[in-house]
Coordinates of C-alpha atoms in Angstrom, one line a residue:
G421 CA 0.0 0.0 0.0
L422 CA 0.9 3.7 0.0
D423 CA 2.1 3.4 3.6
G424 CA 4.6 0.6 2.7
T425 CA 2.5 -2.3 3.8
L426 CA 3.0 -5.4 1.6
Y427 CA -0.1 -7.3 0.7
D428 CA 1.0 -10.7 -0.4
Y429 CA -2.0 -12.7 -1.7
F430 CA -0.1 -15.5 -3.3
N431 CA 2.8 -16.2 -0.9
G432 CA 5.2 -14.5 -3.3
M433 CA 7.5 -13.3 -0.4
E434 CA 7.8 -16.9 0.8
D435 CA 8.7 -18.0 -2.8
L436 CA 11.4 -15.3 -3.0
K437 CA 12.9 -16.4 0.4
N438 CA 13.0 -20.0 -0.9
K439 CA 14.3 -18.9 -4.3
K440 CA 11.3 -20.5 -6.0
V441 CA 9.9 -19.5 -9.4
R442 CA 6.3 -20.4 -10.4
F443 CA 3.3 -18.9 -12.1
V444 CA 0.6 -17.2 -10.0
G445 CA -2.4 -19.5 -10.0
D446 CA -2.9 -22.0 -12.9
P447 CA 0.3 -21.9 -15.0
E448 CA -1.6 -23.0 -18.2
K449 CA -4.0 -20.0 -17.8
R450 CA -1.2 -17.6 -17.2
I451 CA 0.7 -18.8 -20.2
Q452 CA -2.3 -18.6 -22.5
E453 CA -2.9 -15.0 -21.5
D454 CA 0.6 -14.2 -22.9
Y455 CA 2.7 -16.9 -24.4
L456 CA 5.8 -14.8 -23.9
R457 CA 5.5 -15.8 -20.3
I458 CA 7.1 -19.1 -21.2
L459 CA 10.4 -17.3 -22.0
R460 CA 10.0 -15.0 -19.0
Y461 CA 9.7 -18.0 -16.8
F462 CA 13.2 -19.2 -18.0
R463 CA 14.6 -15.7 -17.6
F464 CA 13.3 -15.3 -14.0
Y465 CA 14.4 -18.8 -13.2
G466 CA 18.0 -17.8 -14.1
S467 CA 17.8 -14.7 -11.9
V468 CA 16.1 -16.2 -8.8
A469 CA 16.6 -20.0 -8.5
E470 CA 19.5 -21.3 -6.6
H471 CA 19.5 -24.8 -8.2
A472 CA 19.5 -25.6 -11.9
D473 CA 16.7 -28.2 -11.8
A474 CA 14.2 -27.3 -9.2
H475 CA 11.1 -26.7 -11.4
E476 CA 7.6 -27.5 -10.4
P477 CA 6.4 -30.4 -12.6
Q478 CA 3.1 -28.7 -13.4
T479 CA 5.0 -25.7 -14.7
L480 CA 7.0 -27.8 -17.2
V481 CA 3.9 -29.6 -18.3
A482 CA 2.1 -26.3 -19.0
I483 CA 5.1 -25.0 -21.0
E484 CA 5.3 -28.1 -23.1
R485 CA 1.6 -28.1 -23.9
N486 CA 1.6 -24.4 -24.9
A487 CA 5.0 -24.0 -26.6
A488 CA 3.5 -23.6 -30.0
G489 CA 1.8 -20.4 -28.9
L490 CA 5.2 -18.7 -29.1
A491 CA 5.0 -19.0 -32.9
G492 CA 2.8 -15.9 -32.9
I493 CA 5.2 -13.8 -30.8
A494 CA 7.4 -11.2 -32.6
G495 CA 11.0 -12.2 -32.9
E496 CA 12.3 -9.0 -31.4
R497 CA 10.4 -9.7 -28.1
I498 CA 11.7 -13.3 -28.1
W499 CA 15.3 -12.2 -28.5
V500 CA 15.0 -9.7 -25.6
E501 CA 14.0 -12.6 -23.3
L502 CA 16.7 -15.0 -24.7
K503 CA 19.4 -12.5 -24.3
K504 CA 18.5 -12.0 -20.6
T505 CA 18.4 -15.7 -20.1
L506 CA 21.8 -16.2 -21.6
M507 CA 23.2 -13.6 -19.2
G508 CA 21.7 -15.2 -16.1
N509 CA 22.5 -18.3 -14.1
H510 CA 21.8 -21.9 -15.3
A511 CA 21.7 -20.8 -18.9
S512 CA 23.0 -24.1 -20.4
H513 CA 20.4 -26.1 -18.3
L514 CA 17.6 -23.7 -19.3
F515 CA 18.3 -24.0 -23.0
A516 CA 18.5 -27.8 -22.8
L517 CA 15.1 -27.5 -21.2
I518 CA 13.9 -25.3 -24.0
Y519 CA 14.7 -28.1 -26.4
K520 CA 13.3 -30.9 -24.2
L521 CA 10.0 -29.1 -23.9
G522 CA 9.6 -28.4 -27.6
V523 CA 10.0 -24.7 -27.4
A524 CA 13.0 -24.3 -29.7
P525 CA 11.4 -24.7 -33.1
H526 CA 8.9 -21.9 -32.4
I527 CA 11.5 -19.3 -31.5
G528 CA 14.0 -19.7 -34.3
L529 CA 16.5 -22.1 -32.8
P530 CA 17.7 -25.0 -35.0
C531 CA 15.9 -28.3 -34.5
D532 CA 19.2 -30.1 -34.1
G533 CA 20.8 -27.3 -32.0
N534 CA 24.1 -28.3 -30.5
V535 CA 23.0 -28.2 -26.8
G536 CA 26.2 -30.0 -25.7
E537 CA 28.4 -27.3 -27.3
L538 CA 26.4 -24.6 -25.6
Q539 CA 26.9 -26.2 -22.3
R540 CA 30.7 -26.4 -22.9
V541 CA 30.9 -22.8 -24.1
W542 CA 28.8 -21.5 -21.3
E543 CA 30.8 -23.3 -18.6
R544 CA 34.2 -22.2 -19.9
S545 CA 33.4 -18.6 -21.0
R546 CA 30.8 -17.1 -18.7
A547 CA 33.4 -15.6 -16.4
S548 CA 34.7 -13.5 -19.3
A549 CA 31.2 -12.0 -20.0
P550 CA 30.8 -12.9 -23.7
R551 CA 27.9 -11.3 -25.6
P552 CA 24.6 -13.2 -25.7
I553 CA 24.9 -13.8 -29.4
T554 CA 28.3 -15.3 -28.9
L555 CA 26.9 -17.8 -26.5
L556 CA 23.9 -18.6 -28.6
S557 CA 26.2 -19.3 -31.6
A558 CA 27.2 -22.5 -29.9
L559 CA 23.8 -23.9 -30.8
L560 CA 24.3 -23.2 -34.5
R561 CA 26.0 -25.8 -36.7
C562 CA 26.2 -24.0 -40.0
A563 CA 25.6 -20.7 -41.9
D564 CA 22.1 -21.7 -42.7
D565 CA 21.3 -21.9 -39.0
V566 CA 22.5 -18.3 -38.7
G567 CA 20.2 -17.2 -41.5
H568 CA 17.2 -19.0 -40.0
L569 CA 17.9 -17.5 -36.6
D570 CA 18.2 -14.0 -38.0
A571 CA 15.0 -14.4 -40.0
R572 CA 13.0 -15.3 -36.8
L573 CA 14.6 -13.1 -34.2
R574 CA 15.5 -10.1 -36.4
L575 CA 19.0 -9.8 -35.1
S576 CA 20.9 -6.6 -35.5
K577 CA 23.4 -6.6 -38.4
D578 CA 26.3 -6.6 -36.0
E579 CA 24.8 -9.6 -34.1
R580 CA 24.2 -11.5 -37.3
N581 CA 27.7 -10.9 -38.6
L582 CA 29.2 -11.9 -35.2
A583 CA 27.2 -15.2 -35.2
A584 CA 28.3 -15.9 -38.7
F585 CA 31.9 -15.2 -37.8
V586 CA 31.9 -17.5 -34.8
V587 CA 30.3 -20.4 -36.7
K588 CA 32.8 -20.0 -39.6
H589 CA 36.0 -19.5 -37.7
R590 CA 35.6 -21.4 -34.3
G591 CA 37.4 -24.5 -35.7
E592 CA 40.4 -22.7 -37.3
L593 CA 41.1 -19.3 -35.7
R594 CA 42.7 -20.3 -32.3
P595 CA 45.7 -19.2 -30.3
D596 CA 48.9 -21.1 -31.1
A597 CA 50.6 -22.2 -27.9
D598 CA 53.8 -23.3 -29.7
G599 CA 54.4 -20.0 -31.5
D600 CA 56.5 -17.0 -30.4
D601 CA 53.2 -15.0 -30.2
P602 CA 50.2 -17.3 -29.4
L603 CA 48.0 -14.6 -31.0
G604 CA 50.2 -14.3 -34.1
S605 CA 47.8 -15.9 -36.6
I606 CA 44.8 -14.1 -35.1
K607 CA 46.6 -10.7 -35.2
A608 CA 47.6 -11.4 -38.8
F609 CA 43.9 -12.2 -39.7
V610 CA 42.8 -8.9 -38.1
T611 CA 45.6 -6.9 -39.8
D612 CA 44.6 -8.3 -43.2
A613 CA 40.9 -7.6 -42.6
R614 CA 39.0 -4.4 -43.4
P615 CA 37.9 -2.7 -41.3
H616 CA 40.3 -3.7 -38.5
G617 CA 38.0 -2.7 -35.7
E618 CA 35.1 -5.0 -36.6
A619 CA 37.5 -7.9 -37.2
K620 CA 39.3 -7.4 -33.9
A621 CA 36.0 -7.2 -31.9
R622 CA 34.7 -10.4 -33.5
A623 CA 38.0 -12.2 -33.0
S624 CA 38.0 -11.1 -29.3
E625 CA 34.5 -12.5 -28.9
L626 CA 35.6 -15.8 -30.6
L627 CA 38.4 -16.0 -28.0
R628 CA 35.8 -15.7 -25.2
Y629 CA 33.7 -18.4 -26.9
L630 CA 36.8 -20.6 -26.8
G631 CA 37.4 -19.9 -23.1
E632 CA 40.5 -17.9 -23.8
A633 CA 39.8 -14.9 -21.5
G634 CA 43.4 -13.7 -21.1
P635 CA 44.2 -13.7 -24.8
A636 CA 40.8 -11.9 -25.4
V637 CA 41.8 -9.1 -23.1
E638 CA 45.3 -8.9 -24.7
L639 CA 43.7 -8.7 -28.2
D640 CA 41.4 -5.9 -27.0
G641 CA 44.4 -3.8 -26.0
W642 CA 46.4 -4.5 -29.2
R643 CA 46.4 -2.1 -32.1
P644 CA 46.8 -3.5 -35.6
P645 CA 49.6 -2.1 -37.7
A646 CA 48.6 0.2 -40.6
F647 CA 49.8 -0.6 -44.1
P648 CA 52.3 2.2 -44.6
V649 CA 52.0 2.8 -48.4
S650 CA 49.3 4.7 -50.2
G651 CA 48.4 5.4 -53.8
H652 CA 49.7 9.0 -53.3
D653 CA 53.1 7.5 -52.5
L654 CA 53.1 5.6 -55.8
R655 CA 52.0 8.6 -57.8
R656 CA 55.0 10.5 -56.5
L657 CA 57.2 7.7 -57.9
G658 CA 55.7 8.2 -61.3
L659 CA 52.9 5.6 -61.5
T660 CA 49.8 7.2 -63.0
S661 CA 47.4 4.4 -64.1
G662 CA 44.8 3.5 -61.5
K663 CA 45.1 -0.1 -62.5
E664 CA 48.9 0.0 -62.3
I665 CA 48.7 1.6 -58.8
G666 CA 46.2 -1.0 -57.6
T667 CA 48.3 -3.9 -58.8
E668 CA 51.4 -2.4 -57.2
L669 CA 49.6 -1.8 -53.9
Q670 CA 48.6 -5.5 -53.8
R671 CA 52.1 -6.6 -54.5
L672 CA 53.5 -4.3 -51.7
R673 CA 50.8 -5.5 -49.3
A674 CA 51.8 -9.1 -50.0
L675 CA 55.5 -8.1 -49.4
W676 CA 54.5 -6.4 -46.1
Q677 CA 52.6 -9.5 -45.0
R678 CA 55.6 -11.8 -45.7
S679 CA 57.8 -9.5 -43.6
G680 CA 55.5 -10.2 -40.7
Y681 CA 54.1 -6.6 -41.1
R682 CA 57.5 -5.2 -40.1
A683 CA 58.6 -3.7 -43.4
D684 CA 58.4 0.1 -43.2
K685 CA 57.4 2.6 -45.9
D686 CA 60.9 3.3 -47.1
A687 CA 61.7 -0.4 -47.5
L688 CA 58.5 -1.1 -49.5
L689 CA 58.9 2.0 -51.7
A690 CA 62.5 0.9 -52.3
S691 CA 61.2 -2.3 -53.9
V692 CA 59.1 -0.1 -56.3
R693 CA 62.2 1.9 -57.4
Q694 CA 64.2 -1.3 -57.9
G695 CA 61.4 -2.7 -60.0

């Protein structure tokens, strides 16, 4: 009330003390009033519950019976709930439950989502606070899964591109423990990419996905070297044709890459004069 008195008609305070999550009254009726409450249940569970698997059986039955109702909910609203669930506790358990109860196909998740991979990624990376889409990418097996997820959830362009990046590169772009610089190959990838900033941010998220928190922080603080030669430099040396300049810039960039990105402007331009 206005005087601060708490009127608790449904024993909600007791549930909070016991870290218990349940619907008010009949769970089936509450869900049918707004099917998004299915996903809100998972989100609240991750925020309140102490144990991963302490659900009331009637709640799970009601969710399973009414999962198809989520097909009519806008993707943007679904994604808001999934993001919050991914950032809460018990996320890997809750997404396994989403699959077990038949919710996944109605919210854009792949029918054969890799729940085991999500569990591994969540366990090894949650301390480094990866982005929700980075975690969710663990469920996706291929580029088509990214496209279907985007079509249903209406991801931002940045989220879609990050998911595609993780799915494409998670098996190949990894730190090299045996090299002089464990991040050497990743830094080379970022240096060759354009724009550098986007590539570096995505590579950093991929490192978090892989459980490489330390290298991710190191990469965040690293600044990619800039290719030191421009078309203006080549014009000053007498090259005039746009095609000729473009070809020469490609040759010089390859030379710069082979030097480990150490060759400076003078050394690269010297190779033009010698040519």
